[in-house]
Amino acid sequence: MLPLWVSALVATLLVQTVSSFSSLAVPLLGPPLMARAGLQPESIGLVSAMTSAGICWCLACGGPMLTRHGPIRTLQIGLACMAIGLFALSQPLGLLGLLGALAIGFGTGHNTPAGSQILVRAAPPRHRTLIFSIKQAGVPLGGALAGLVVAPLVLAQGLSAALGTVIAIALLTILLVQPFRRRMDADRGTNQPGWARALLSPAALARSVRVLRAHPSLPLLTALGASFSVMQSCLMAFTATYAITRHDASLAEAGRIVAAMQFSSMAGRIALGWLADRMGNALRHLVLQAVASALAVALLVMAGGQGSAALYACAALVGATAIGWNGVHMAELARVAPLHLVSDITSAAGLFGFMGSILGPLAFTLLVSLTGSYELAFLAMAAQLAAFGLASAALLRRHPPAA
């Protein structure tokens, strides 16, 4: 039998990768999906915002579901929600598609609290940040696979067949993680009542905010994560559409650009997790990364007229920085949180992060609609991250983080 931490990492990494593959297939299909609905390409930001709204709903009110069913069963429920959402999105009705995006987000949202609950109990403390980062590397791995696979599927089989394949992969993964359930869900609260009612409970939302008072570093960590999320959500939602509409890339080439960004993010998350373990100060590490990420996005915008090689290289740099922060952030949240509040605190911090993921694409869509410039919108999102990183650095100099 595998050691507990290995089983935990395998199960969470598999679900994280498939969830990312499934959810990131949607923005990759942005142009044909929006064209079928009779909308402008930048309207994919509305779908992205609805997906993030579903994640916020899950993080705000899904805690009792996790307690009742255990982390593995909760991850399986999330995959089922994603499959249902993708099916709804594959239909030609606009409102049904938006509800499908909400369901995809709700299914994706379980990965953060359930994965954190599993790993914080199983991971050796001296390698915790690295293990969290490996698990989070499933996000860009899934995105890279989507970039390489989804566009050729659309070209060969059509839009509906491509979405059907993604749905089948999500359903298969539910079966693949079932053998892990006995070990990982042993302490689930089988007598937990009212978890379904909590999904619509304002009290559950209020509690998810109150837990962020459990440690002095949590408010700054949460706000920094929200700023990163604004930037990351815009990169995820608009990079493919930007490459197609502004640089005349084909759907397949746009997928390869996204894949380069995602593969670099996967490597960056693992390397940054290892580095943060060695530095011993994850919060300062994140502040430095915020500024570096903003500079990388500025380079991506300037690379547009320098040829495809520069575009690929800058996309990879953006992936390693602006999309490589999550593992360090989650590990630091888990480190400072009381053990019994780990899933609640990661859910609450994630809630604010995904609020940024709602506002970011909406603001980006509005900026593009008003100015016609994707470049200006990307620079505005980078500017808010740089400003927040510099403000956080000043705050840390005055008030060093508590241990």
PDB file of N, CA and C in Angstrom, residues 212-305:
ATOM      1  N   LEU A 212     -11.444  34.295   8.962  1.00  0.00           N
ATOM      2  CA  LEU A 212     -10.202  34.943   8.539  1.00  0.00           C
ATOM      3  C   LEU A 212      -9.585  35.786   9.653  1.00  0.00           C
ATOM      4  N   ARG A 213     -10.231  35.863  10.801  1.00  0.00           N
ATOM      5  CA  ARG A 213      -9.648  36.538  11.954  1.00  0.00           C
ATOM      6  C   ARG A 213      -8.795  35.604  12.805  1.00  0.00           C
ATOM      7  N   ALA A 214      -8.664  34.346  12.369  1.00  0.00           N
ATOM      8  CA  ALA A 214      -7.990  33.352  13.206  1.00  0.00           C
ATOM      9  C   ALA A 214      -6.483  33.563  13.293  1.00  0.00           C
ATOM     10  N   HIS A 215      -5.884  34.361  12.402  1.00  0.00           N
ATOM     11  CA  HIS A 215      -4.438  34.619  12.433  1.00  0.00           C
ATOM     12  C   HIS A 215      -4.181  35.998  11.847  1.00  0.00           C
ATOM     13  N   PRO A 216      -3.224  36.771  12.401  1.00  0.00           N
ATOM     14  CA  PRO A 216      -2.991  38.144  11.917  1.00  0.00           C
ATOM     15  C   PRO A 216      -2.578  38.243  10.451  1.00  0.00           C
ATOM     16  N   SER A 217      -1.951  37.205   9.905  1.00  0.00           N
ATOM     17  CA  SER A 217      -1.489  37.263   8.515  1.00  0.00           C
ATOM     18  C   SER A 217      -2.595  36.980   7.503  1.00  0.00           C
ATOM     19  N   LEU A 218      -3.720  36.442   7.960  1.00  0.00           N
ATOM     20  CA  LEU A 218      -4.741  35.982   7.020  1.00  0.00           C
ATOM     21  C   LEU A 218      -5.367  37.107   6.184  1.00  0.00           C
ATOM     22  N   PRO A 219      -5.674  38.291   6.744  1.00  0.00           N
ATOM     23  CA  PRO A 219      -6.262  39.333   5.881  1.00  0.00           C
ATOM     24  C   PRO A 219      -5.352  39.746   4.728  1.00  0.00           C
ATOM     25  N   LEU A 220      -4.041  39.938   5.004  1.00  0.00           N
ATOM     26  CA  LEU A 220      -3.127  40.326   3.936  1.00  0.00           C
ATOM     27  C   LEU A 220      -2.968  39.198   2.918  1.00  0.00           C
ATOM     28  N   LEU A 221      -2.834  37.965   3.400  1.00  0.00           N
ATOM     29  CA  LEU A 221      -2.735  36.824   2.492  1.00  0.00           C
ATOM     30  C   LEU A 221      -3.966  36.730   1.593  1.00  0.00           C
ATOM     31  N   THR A 222      -5.128  36.940   2.180  1.00  0.00           N
ATOM     32  CA  THR A 222      -6.377  36.842   1.423  1.00  0.00           C
ATOM     33  C   THR A 222      -6.467  37.934   0.371  1.00  0.00           C
ATOM     34  N   ALA A 223      -6.144  39.170   0.749  1.00  0.00           N
ATOM     35  CA  ALA A 223      -6.213  40.274  -0.199  1.00  0.00           C
ATOM     36  C   ALA A 223      -5.189  40.107  -1.323  1.00  0.00           C
ATOM     37  N   LEU A 224      -3.991  39.631  -0.989  1.00  0.00           N
ATOM     38  CA  LEU A 224      -2.978  39.409  -2.014  1.00  0.00           C
ATOM     39  C   LEU A 224      -3.426  38.332  -2.995  1.00  0.00           C
ATOM     40  N   GLY A 225      -4.050  37.271  -2.465  1.00  0.00           N
ATOM     41  CA  GLY A 225      -4.580  36.222  -3.335  1.00  0.00           C
ATOM     42  C   GLY A 225      -5.669  36.746  -4.254  1.00  0.00           C
ATOM     43  N   ALA A 226      -6.506  37.665  -3.753  1.00  0.00           N
ATOM     44  CA  ALA A 226      -7.562  38.234  -4.602  1.00  0.00           C
ATOM     45  C   ALA A 226      -6.966  39.041  -5.752  1.00  0.00           C
ATOM     46  N   SER A 227      -5.905  39.804  -5.473  1.00  0.00           N
ATOM     47  CA  SER A 227      -5.260  40.587  -6.530  1.00  0.00           C
ATOM     48  C   SER A 227      -4.629  39.680  -7.583  1.00  0.00           C
ATOM     49  N   PHE A 228      -3.949  38.620  -7.143  1.00  0.00           N
ATOM     50  CA  PHE A 228      -3.412  37.639  -8.088  1.00  0.00           C
ATOM     51  C   PHE A 228      -4.540  37.024  -8.925  1.00  0.00           C
ATOM     52  N   SER A 229      -5.670  36.747  -8.274  1.00  0.00           N
ATOM     53  CA  SER A 229      -6.776  36.089  -8.970  1.00  0.00           C
ATOM     54  C   SER A 229      -7.354  36.961 -10.075  1.00  0.00           C
ATOM     55  N   VAL A 230      -7.408  38.283  -9.848  1.00  0.00           N
ATOM     56  CA  VAL A 230      -7.865  39.194 -10.898  1.00  0.00           C
ATOM     57  C   VAL A 230      -7.006  39.018 -12.144  1.00  0.00           C
ATOM     58  N   MET A 231      -5.674  39.009 -11.943  1.00  0.00           N
ATOM     59  CA  MET A 231      -4.750  38.888 -13.070  1.00  0.00           C
ATOM     60  C   MET A 231      -4.851  37.515 -13.717  1.00  0.00           C
ATOM     61  N   GLN A 232      -4.849  36.477 -12.900  1.00  0.00           N
ATOM     62  CA  GLN A 232      -4.862  35.118 -13.443  1.00  0.00           C
ATOM     63  C   GLN A 232      -6.134  34.839 -14.225  1.00  0.00           C
ATOM     64  N   SER A 233      -7.278  35.268 -13.696  1.00  0.00           N
ATOM     65  CA  SER A 233      -8.547  34.982 -14.377  1.00  0.00           C
ATOM     66  C   SER A 233      -8.594  35.646 -15.746  1.00  0.00           C
ATOM     67  N   CYS A 234      -8.030  36.838 -15.875  1.00  0.00           N
ATOM     68  CA  CYS A 234      -8.015  37.511 -17.172  1.00  0.00           C
ATOM     69  C   CYS A 234      -7.090  36.797 -18.149  1.00  0.00           C
ATOM     70  N   LEU A 235      -5.949  36.332 -17.659  1.00  0.00           N
ATOM     71  CA  LEU A 235      -5.049  35.574 -18.531  1.00  0.00           C
ATOM     72  C   LEU A 235      -5.702  34.284 -19.001  1.00  0.00           C
ATOM     73  N   MET A 236      -6.376  33.591 -18.082  1.00  0.00           N
ATOM     74  CA  MET A 236      -7.040  32.336 -18.438  1.00  0.00           C
ATOM     75  C   MET A 236      -8.169  32.571 -19.445  1.00  0.00           C
ATOM     76  N   ALA A 237      -8.935  33.632 -19.214  1.00  0.00           N
ATOM     77  CA  ALA A 237     -10.133  33.846 -20.025  1.00  0.00           C
ATOM     78  C   ALA A 237      -9.835  34.412 -21.402  1.00  0.00           C
ATOM     79  N   PHE A 238      -8.787  35.246 -21.529  1.00  0.00           N
ATOM     80  CA  PHE A 238      -8.646  36.049 -22.746  1.00  0.00           C
ATOM     81  C   PHE A 238      -7.397  35.770 -23.569  1.00  0.00           C
ATOM     82  N   THR A 239      -6.446  34.977 -23.079  1.00  0.00           N
ATOM     83  CA  THR A 239      -5.216  34.797 -23.852  1.00  0.00           C
ATOM     84  C   THR A 239      -5.494  34.194 -25.225  1.00  0.00           C
ATOM     85  N   ALA A 240      -6.306  33.144 -25.278  1.00  0.00           N
ATOM     86  CA  ALA A 240      -6.600  32.507 -26.562  1.00  0.00           C
ATOM     87  C   ALA A 240      -7.326  33.477 -27.494  1.00  0.00           C
ATOM     88  N   THR A 241      -8.339  34.162 -26.976  1.00  0.00           N
ATOM     89  CA  THR A 241      -9.084  35.113 -27.799  1.00  0.00           C
ATOM     90  C   THR A 241      -8.190  36.260 -28.248  1.00  0.00           C
ATOM     91  N   TYR A 242      -7.302  36.728 -27.370  1.00  0.00           N
ATOM     92  CA  TYR A 242      -6.351  37.788 -27.718  1.00  0.00           C
ATOM     93  C   TYR A 242      -5.450  37.360 -28.870  1.00  0.00           C
ATOM     94  N   ALA A 243      -4.930  36.135 -28.783  1.00  0.00           N
ATOM     95  CA  ALA A 243      -4.039  35.639 -29.842  1.00  0.00           C
ATOM     96  C   ALA A 243      -4.777  35.517 -31.171  1.00  0.00           C
ATOM     97  N   ILE A 244      -6.045  35.109 -31.123  1.00  0.00           N
ATOM     98  CA  ILE A 244      -6.809  34.910 -32.363  1.00  0.00           C
ATOM     99  C   ILE A 244      -7.232  36.242 -32.977  1.00  0.00           C
ATOM    100  N   THR A 245      -7.758  37.156 -32.136  1.00  0.00           N
ATOM    101  CA  THR A 245      -8.329  38.396 -32.667  1.00  0.00           C
ATOM    102  C   THR A 245      -7.289  39.473 -32.942  1.00  0.00           C
ATOM    103  N   ARG A 246      -6.160  39.463 -32.216  1.00  0.00           N
ATOM    104  CA  ARG A 246      -5.179  40.530 -32.382  1.00  0.00           C
ATOM    105  C   ARG A 246      -3.913  40.083 -33.121  1.00  0.00           C
ATOM    106  N   HIS A 247      -3.650  38.795 -33.164  1.00  0.00           N
ATOM    107  CA  HIS A 247      -2.419  38.321 -33.792  1.00  0.00           C
ATOM    108  C   HIS A 247      -2.697  37.279 -34.870  1.00  0.00           C
ATOM    109  N   ASP A 248      -3.971  37.180 -35.278  1.00  0.00           N
ATOM    110  CA  ASP A 248      -4.367  36.304 -36.393  1.00  0.00           C
ATOM    111  C   ASP A 248      -3.922  34.859 -36.199  1.00  0.00           C
ATOM    112  N   ALA A 249      -3.848  34.415 -34.956  1.00  0.00           N
ATOM    113  CA  ALA A 249      -3.511  33.017 -34.689  1.00  0.00           C
ATOM    114  C   ALA A 249      -4.710  32.139 -35.016  1.00  0.00           C
ATOM    115  N   SER A 250      -4.440  30.938 -35.466  1.00  0.00           N
ATOM    116  CA  SER A 250      -5.514  29.964 -35.641  1.00  0.00           C
ATOM    117  C   SER A 250      -5.937  29.446 -34.270  1.00  0.00           C
ATOM    118  N   LEU A 251      -7.071  28.731 -34.235  1.00  0.00           N
ATOM    119  CA  LEU A 251      -7.515  28.150 -32.968  1.00  0.00           C
ATOM    120  C   LEU A 251      -6.463  27.187 -32.425  1.00  0.00           C
ATOM    121  N   ALA A 252      -5.841  26.412 -33.318  1.00  0.00           N
ATOM    122  CA  ALA A 252      -4.820  25.458 -32.882  1.00  0.00           C
ATOM    123  C   ALA A 252      -3.585  26.176 -32.344  1.00  0.00           C
ATOM    124  N   GLU A 253      -3.160  27.255 -33.008  1.00  0.00           N
ATOM    125  CA  GLU A 253      -1.974  27.968 -32.518  1.00  0.00           C
ATOM    126  C   GLU A 253      -2.272  28.672 -31.202  1.00  0.00           C
ATOM    127  N   ALA A 254      -3.467  29.228 -31.065  1.00  0.00           N
ATOM    128  CA  ALA A 254      -3.847  29.837 -29.792  1.00  0.00           C
ATOM    129  C   ALA A 254      -3.797  28.799 -28.677  1.00  0.00           C
ATOM    130  N   GLY A 255      -4.234  27.584 -28.979  1.00  0.00           N
ATOM    131  CA  GLY A 255      -4.153  26.505 -27.994  1.00  0.00           C
ATOM    132  C   GLY A 255      -2.716  26.206 -27.603  1.00  0.00           C
ATOM    133  N   ARG A 256      -1.804  26.258 -28.587  1.00  0.00           N
ATOM    134  CA  ARG A 256      -0.390  25.989 -28.278  1.00  0.00           C
ATOM    135  C   ARG A 256       0.217  27.111 -27.438  1.00  0.00           C
ATOM    136  N   ILE A 257      -0.192  28.342 -27.688  1.00  0.00           N
ATOM    137  CA  ILE A 257       0.296  29.457 -26.866  1.00  0.00           C
ATOM    138  C   ILE A 257      -0.176  29.294 -25.426  1.00  0.00           C
ATOM    139  N   VAL A 258      -1.449  28.936 -25.256  1.00  0.00           N
ATOM    140  CA  VAL A 258      -1.974  28.691 -23.916  1.00  0.00           C
ATOM    141  C   VAL A 258      -1.253  27.506 -23.279  1.00  0.00           C
ATOM    142  N   ALA A 259      -0.975  26.467 -24.056  1.00  0.00           N
ATOM    143  CA  ALA A 259      -0.263  25.306 -23.523  1.00  0.00           C
ATOM    144  C   ALA A 259       1.131  25.692 -23.034  1.00  0.00           C
ATOM    145  N   ALA A 260       1.832  26.548 -23.795  1.00  0.00           N
ATOM    146  CA  ALA A 260       3.153  27.011 -23.360  1.00  0.00           C
ATOM    147  C   ALA A 260       3.048  27.758 -22.036  1.00  0.00           C
ATOM    148  N   MET A 261       2.034  28.592 -21.902  1.00  0.00           N
ATOM    149  CA  MET A 261       1.821  29.333 -20.664  1.00  0.00           C
ATOM    150  C   MET A 261       1.534  28.388 -19.500  1.00  0.00           C
ATOM    151  N   GLN A 262       0.732  27.355 -19.758  1.00  0.00           N
ATOM    152  CA  GLN A 262       0.334  26.441 -18.705  1.00  0.00           C
ATOM    153  C   GLN A 262       1.460  25.486 -18.299  1.00  0.00           C
ATOM    154  N   PHE A 263       2.206  24.972 -19.272  1.00  0.00           N
ATOM    155  CA  PHE A 263       3.332  24.103 -18.925  1.00  0.00           C
ATOM    156  C   PHE A 263       4.363  24.869 -18.105  1.00  0.00           C
ATOM    157  N   SER A 264       4.608  26.116 -18.475  1.00  0.00           N
ATOM    158  CA  SER A 264       5.532  26.937 -17.707  1.00  0.00           C
ATOM    159  C   SER A 264       5.008  27.190 -16.305  1.00  0.00           C
ATOM    160  N   SER A 265       3.700  27.388 -16.190  1.00  0.00           N
ATOM    161  CA  SER A 265       3.098  27.565 -14.866  1.00  0.00           C
ATOM    162  C   SER A 265       3.260  26.322 -14.011  1.00  0.00           C
ATOM    163  N   MET A 266       3.102  25.152 -14.626  1.00  0.00           N
ATOM    164  CA  MET A 266       3.274  23.899 -13.879  1.00  0.00           C
ATOM    165  C   MET A 266       4.682  23.800 -13.303  1.00  0.00           C
ATOM    166  N   ALA A 267       5.679  24.049 -14.141  1.00  0.00           N
ATOM    167  CA  ALA A 267       7.060  24.011 -13.663  1.00  0.00           C
ATOM    168  C   ALA A 267       7.301  25.117 -12.638  1.00  0.00           C
ATOM    169  N   GLY A 268       6.727  26.312 -12.883  1.00  0.00           N
ATOM    170  CA  GLY A 268       6.917  27.426 -11.970  1.00  0.00           C
ATOM    171  C   GLY A 268       6.332  27.162 -10.601  1.00  0.00           C
ATOM    172  N   ARG A 269       5.172  26.535 -10.537  1.00  0.00           N
ATOM    173  CA  ARG A 269       4.550  26.261  -9.243  1.00  0.00           C
ATOM    174  C   ARG A 269       5.420  25.336  -8.401  1.00  0.00           C
ATOM    175  N   ILE A 270       5.960  24.315  -9.029  1.00  0.00           N
ATOM    176  CA  ILE A 270       6.806  23.375  -8.280  1.00  0.00           C
ATOM    177  C   ILE A 270       8.104  24.059  -7.845  1.00  0.00           C
ATOM    178  N   ALA A 271       8.738  24.798  -8.773  1.00  0.00           N
ATOM    179  CA  ALA A 271       9.995  25.471  -8.439  1.00  0.00           C
ATOM    180  C   ALA A 271       9.783  26.535  -7.365  1.00  0.00           C
ATOM    181  N   LEU A 272       8.694  27.295  -7.479  1.00  0.00           N
ATOM    182  CA  LEU A 272       8.428  28.337  -6.493  1.00  0.00           C
ATOM    183  C   LEU A 272       8.067  27.745  -5.138  1.00  0.00           C
ATOM    184  N   GLY A 273       7.385  26.597  -5.133  1.00  0.00           N
ATOM    185  CA  GLY A 273       7.109  25.921  -3.869  1.00  0.00           C
ATOM    186  C   GLY A 273       8.389  25.467  -3.185  1.00  0.00           C
ATOM    187  N   TRP A 274       9.311  24.900  -3.966  1.00  0.00           N
ATOM    188  CA  TRP A 274      10.604  24.486  -3.419  1.00  0.00           C
ATOM    189  C   TRP A 274      11.366  25.694  -2.883  1.00  0.00           C
ATOM    190  N   LEU A 275      11.359  26.808  -3.642  1.00  0.00           N
ATOM    191  CA  LEU A 275      12.080  28.005  -3.233  1.00  0.00           C
ATOM    192  C   LEU A 275      11.483  28.602  -1.961  1.00  0.00           C
ATOM    193  N   ALA A 276      10.138  28.618  -1.875  1.00  0.00           N
ATOM    194  CA  ALA A 276       9.492  29.176  -0.683  1.00  0.00           C
ATOM    195  C   ALA A 276       9.816  28.355   0.560  1.00  0.00           C
ATOM    196  N   ASP A 277       9.908  27.022   0.416  1.00  0.00           N
ATOM    197  CA  ASP A 277      10.320  26.187   1.553  1.00  0.00           C
ATOM    198  C   ASP A 277      11.721  26.564   2.012  1.00  0.00           C
ATOM    199  N   ARG A 278      12.611  26.881   1.056  1.00  0.00           N
ATOM    200  CA  ARG A 278      13.991  27.225   1.413  1.00  0.00           C
ATOM    201  C   ARG A 278      14.093  28.636   1.987  1.00  0.00           C
ATOM    202  N   MET A 279      13.294  29.573   1.464  1.00  0.00           N
ATOM    203  CA  MET A 279      13.334  30.957   1.956  1.00  0.00           C
ATOM    204  C   MET A 279      12.748  31.077   3.355  1.00  0.00           C
ATOM    205  N   GLY A 280      11.730  30.262   3.636  1.00  0.00           N
ATOM    206  CA  GLY A 280      11.119  30.291   4.952  1.00  0.00           C
ATOM    207  C   GLY A 280      10.214  31.483   5.208  1.00  0.00           C
ATOM    208  N   ASN A 281       9.858  32.252   4.191  1.00  0.00           N
ATOM    209  CA  ASN A 281       8.964  33.398   4.373  1.00  0.00           C
ATOM    210  C   ASN A 281       8.078  33.509   3.140  1.00  0.00           C
ATOM    211  N   ALA A 282       7.010  32.727   3.127  1.00  0.00           N
ATOM    212  CA  ALA A 282       6.166  32.628   1.944  1.00  0.00           C
ATOM    213  C   ALA A 282       5.443  33.931   1.636  1.00  0.00           C
ATOM    214  N   LEU A 283       5.099  34.708   2.670  1.00  0.00           N
ATOM    215  CA  LEU A 283       4.348  35.938   2.433  1.00  0.00           C
ATOM    216  C   LEU A 283       5.194  36.963   1.682  1.00  0.00           C
ATOM    217  N   ARG A 284       6.447  37.153   2.106  1.00  0.00           N
ATOM    218  CA  ARG A 284       7.330  38.077   1.381  1.00  0.00           C
ATOM    219  C   ARG A 284       7.612  37.555  -0.036  1.00  0.00           C
ATOM    220  N   HIS A 285       7.727  36.245  -0.154  1.00  0.00           N
ATOM    221  CA  HIS A 285       7.919  35.630  -1.467  1.00  0.00           C
ATOM    222  C   HIS A 285       6.770  36.003  -2.404  1.00  0.00           C
ATOM    223  N   LEU A 286       5.528  35.953  -1.917  1.00  0.00           N
ATOM    224  CA  LEU A 286       4.363  36.284  -2.733  1.00  0.00           C
ATOM    225  C   LEU A 286       4.352  37.756  -3.133  1.00  0.00           C
ATOM    226  N   VAL A 287       4.806  38.633  -2.225  1.00  0.00           N
ATOM    227  CA  VAL A 287       4.856  40.058  -2.542  1.00  0.00           C
ATOM    228  C   VAL A 287       5.816  40.315  -3.700  1.00  0.00           C
ATOM    229  N   LEU A 288       6.994  39.709  -3.644  1.00  0.00           N
ATOM    230  CA  LEU A 288       7.956  39.851  -4.738  1.00  0.00           C
ATOM    231  C   LEU A 288       7.403  39.280  -6.038  1.00  0.00           C
ATOM    232  N   GLN A 289       6.694  38.184  -5.932  1.00  0.00           N
ATOM    233  CA  GLN A 289       6.146  37.550  -7.131  1.00  0.00           C
ATOM    234  C   GLN A 289       5.062  38.402  -7.773  1.00  0.00           C
ATOM    235  N   ALA A 290       4.319  39.163  -6.963  1.00  0.00           N
ATOM    236  CA  ALA A 290       3.283  40.037  -7.520  1.00  0.00           C
ATOM    237  C   ALA A 290       3.891  41.065  -8.463  1.00  0.00           C
ATOM    238  N   VAL A 291       4.988  41.685  -8.049  1.00  0.00           N
ATOM    239  CA  VAL A 291       5.633  42.689  -8.890  1.00  0.00           C
ATOM    240  C   VAL A 291       6.225  42.034 -10.141  1.00  0.00           C
ATOM    241  N   ALA A 292       6.885  40.899  -9.968  1.00  0.00           N
ATOM    242  CA  ALA A 292       7.466  40.191 -11.113  1.00  0.00           C
ATOM    243  C   ALA A 292       6.384  39.775 -12.108  1.00  0.00           C
ATOM    244  N   SER A 293       5.228  39.363 -11.615  1.00  0.00           N
ATOM    245  CA  SER A 293       4.131  38.945 -12.492  1.00  0.00           C
ATOM    246  C   SER A 293       3.619  40.103 -13.335  1.00  0.00           C
ATOM    247  N   ALA A 294       3.479  41.269 -12.718  1.00  0.00           N
ATOM    248  CA  ALA A 294       3.000  42.440 -13.451  1.00  0.00           C
ATOM    249  C   ALA A 294       3.970  42.805 -14.575  1.00  0.00           C
ATOM    250  N   LEU A 295       5.258  42.747 -14.294  1.00  0.00           N
ATOM    251  CA  LEU A 295       6.256  43.036 -15.326  1.00  0.00           C
ATOM    252  C   LEU A 295       6.180  42.015 -16.463  1.00  0.00           C
ATOM    253  N   ALA A 296       5.943  40.748 -16.126  1.00  0.00           N
ATOM    254  CA  ALA A 296       5.853  39.712 -17.157  1.00  0.00           C
ATOM    255  C   ALA A 296       4.660  39.949 -18.069  1.00  0.00           C
ATOM    256  N   VAL A 297       3.526  40.366 -17.512  1.00  0.00           N
ATOM    257  CA  VAL A 297       2.344  40.645 -18.339  1.00  0.00           C
ATOM    258  C   VAL A 297       2.610  41.836 -19.262  1.00  0.00           C
ATOM    259  N   ALA A 298       3.310  42.857 -18.751  1.00  0.00           N
ATOM    260  CA  ALA A 298       3.668  43.993 -19.608  1.00  0.00           C
ATOM    261  C   ALA A 298       4.534  43.540 -20.779  1.00  0.00           C
ATOM    262  N   LEU A 299       5.456  42.624 -20.541  1.00  0.00           N
ATOM    263  CA  LEU A 299       6.286  42.093 -21.618  1.00  0.00           C
ATOM    264  C   LEU A 299       5.454  41.315 -22.629  1.00  0.00           C
ATOM    265  N   LEU A 300       4.446  40.582 -22.148  1.00  0.00           N
ATOM    266  CA  LEU A 300       3.575  39.831 -23.056  1.00  0.00           C
ATOM    267  C   LEU A 300       2.876  40.777 -24.026  1.00  0.00           C
ATOM    268  N   VAL A 301       2.389  41.896 -23.507  1.00  0.00           N
ATOM    269  CA  VAL A 301       1.704  42.865 -24.366  1.00  0.00           C
ATOM    270  C   VAL A 301       2.676  43.462 -25.381  1.00  0.00           C
ATOM    271  N   MET A 302       3.901  43.793 -24.932  1.00  0.00           N
ATOM    272  CA  MET A 302       4.880  44.402 -25.844  1.00  0.00           C
ATOM    273  C   MET A 302       5.406  43.403 -26.871  1.00  0.00           C
ATOM    274  N   ALA A 303       5.283  42.099 -26.576  1.00  0.00           N
ATOM    275  CA  ALA A 303       5.801  41.078 -27.495  1.00  0.00           C
ATOM    276  C   ALA A 303       4.910  40.862 -28.700  1.00  0.00           C
ATOM    277  N   GLY A 304       3.726  41.470 -28.699  1.00  0.00           N
ATOM    278  CA  GLY A 304       2.765  41.203 -29.759  1.00  0.00           C
ATOM    279  C   GLY A 304       3.285  41.467 -31.157  1.00  0.00           C
ATOM    280  N   GLY A 305       4.098  42.507 -31.332  1.00  0.00           N
ATOM    281  CA  GLY A 305       4.592  42.825 -32.655  1.00  0.00           C
ATOM    282  C   GLY A 305       5.973  42.280 -32.956  1.00  0.00           C
TER     283      GLY A 305
END
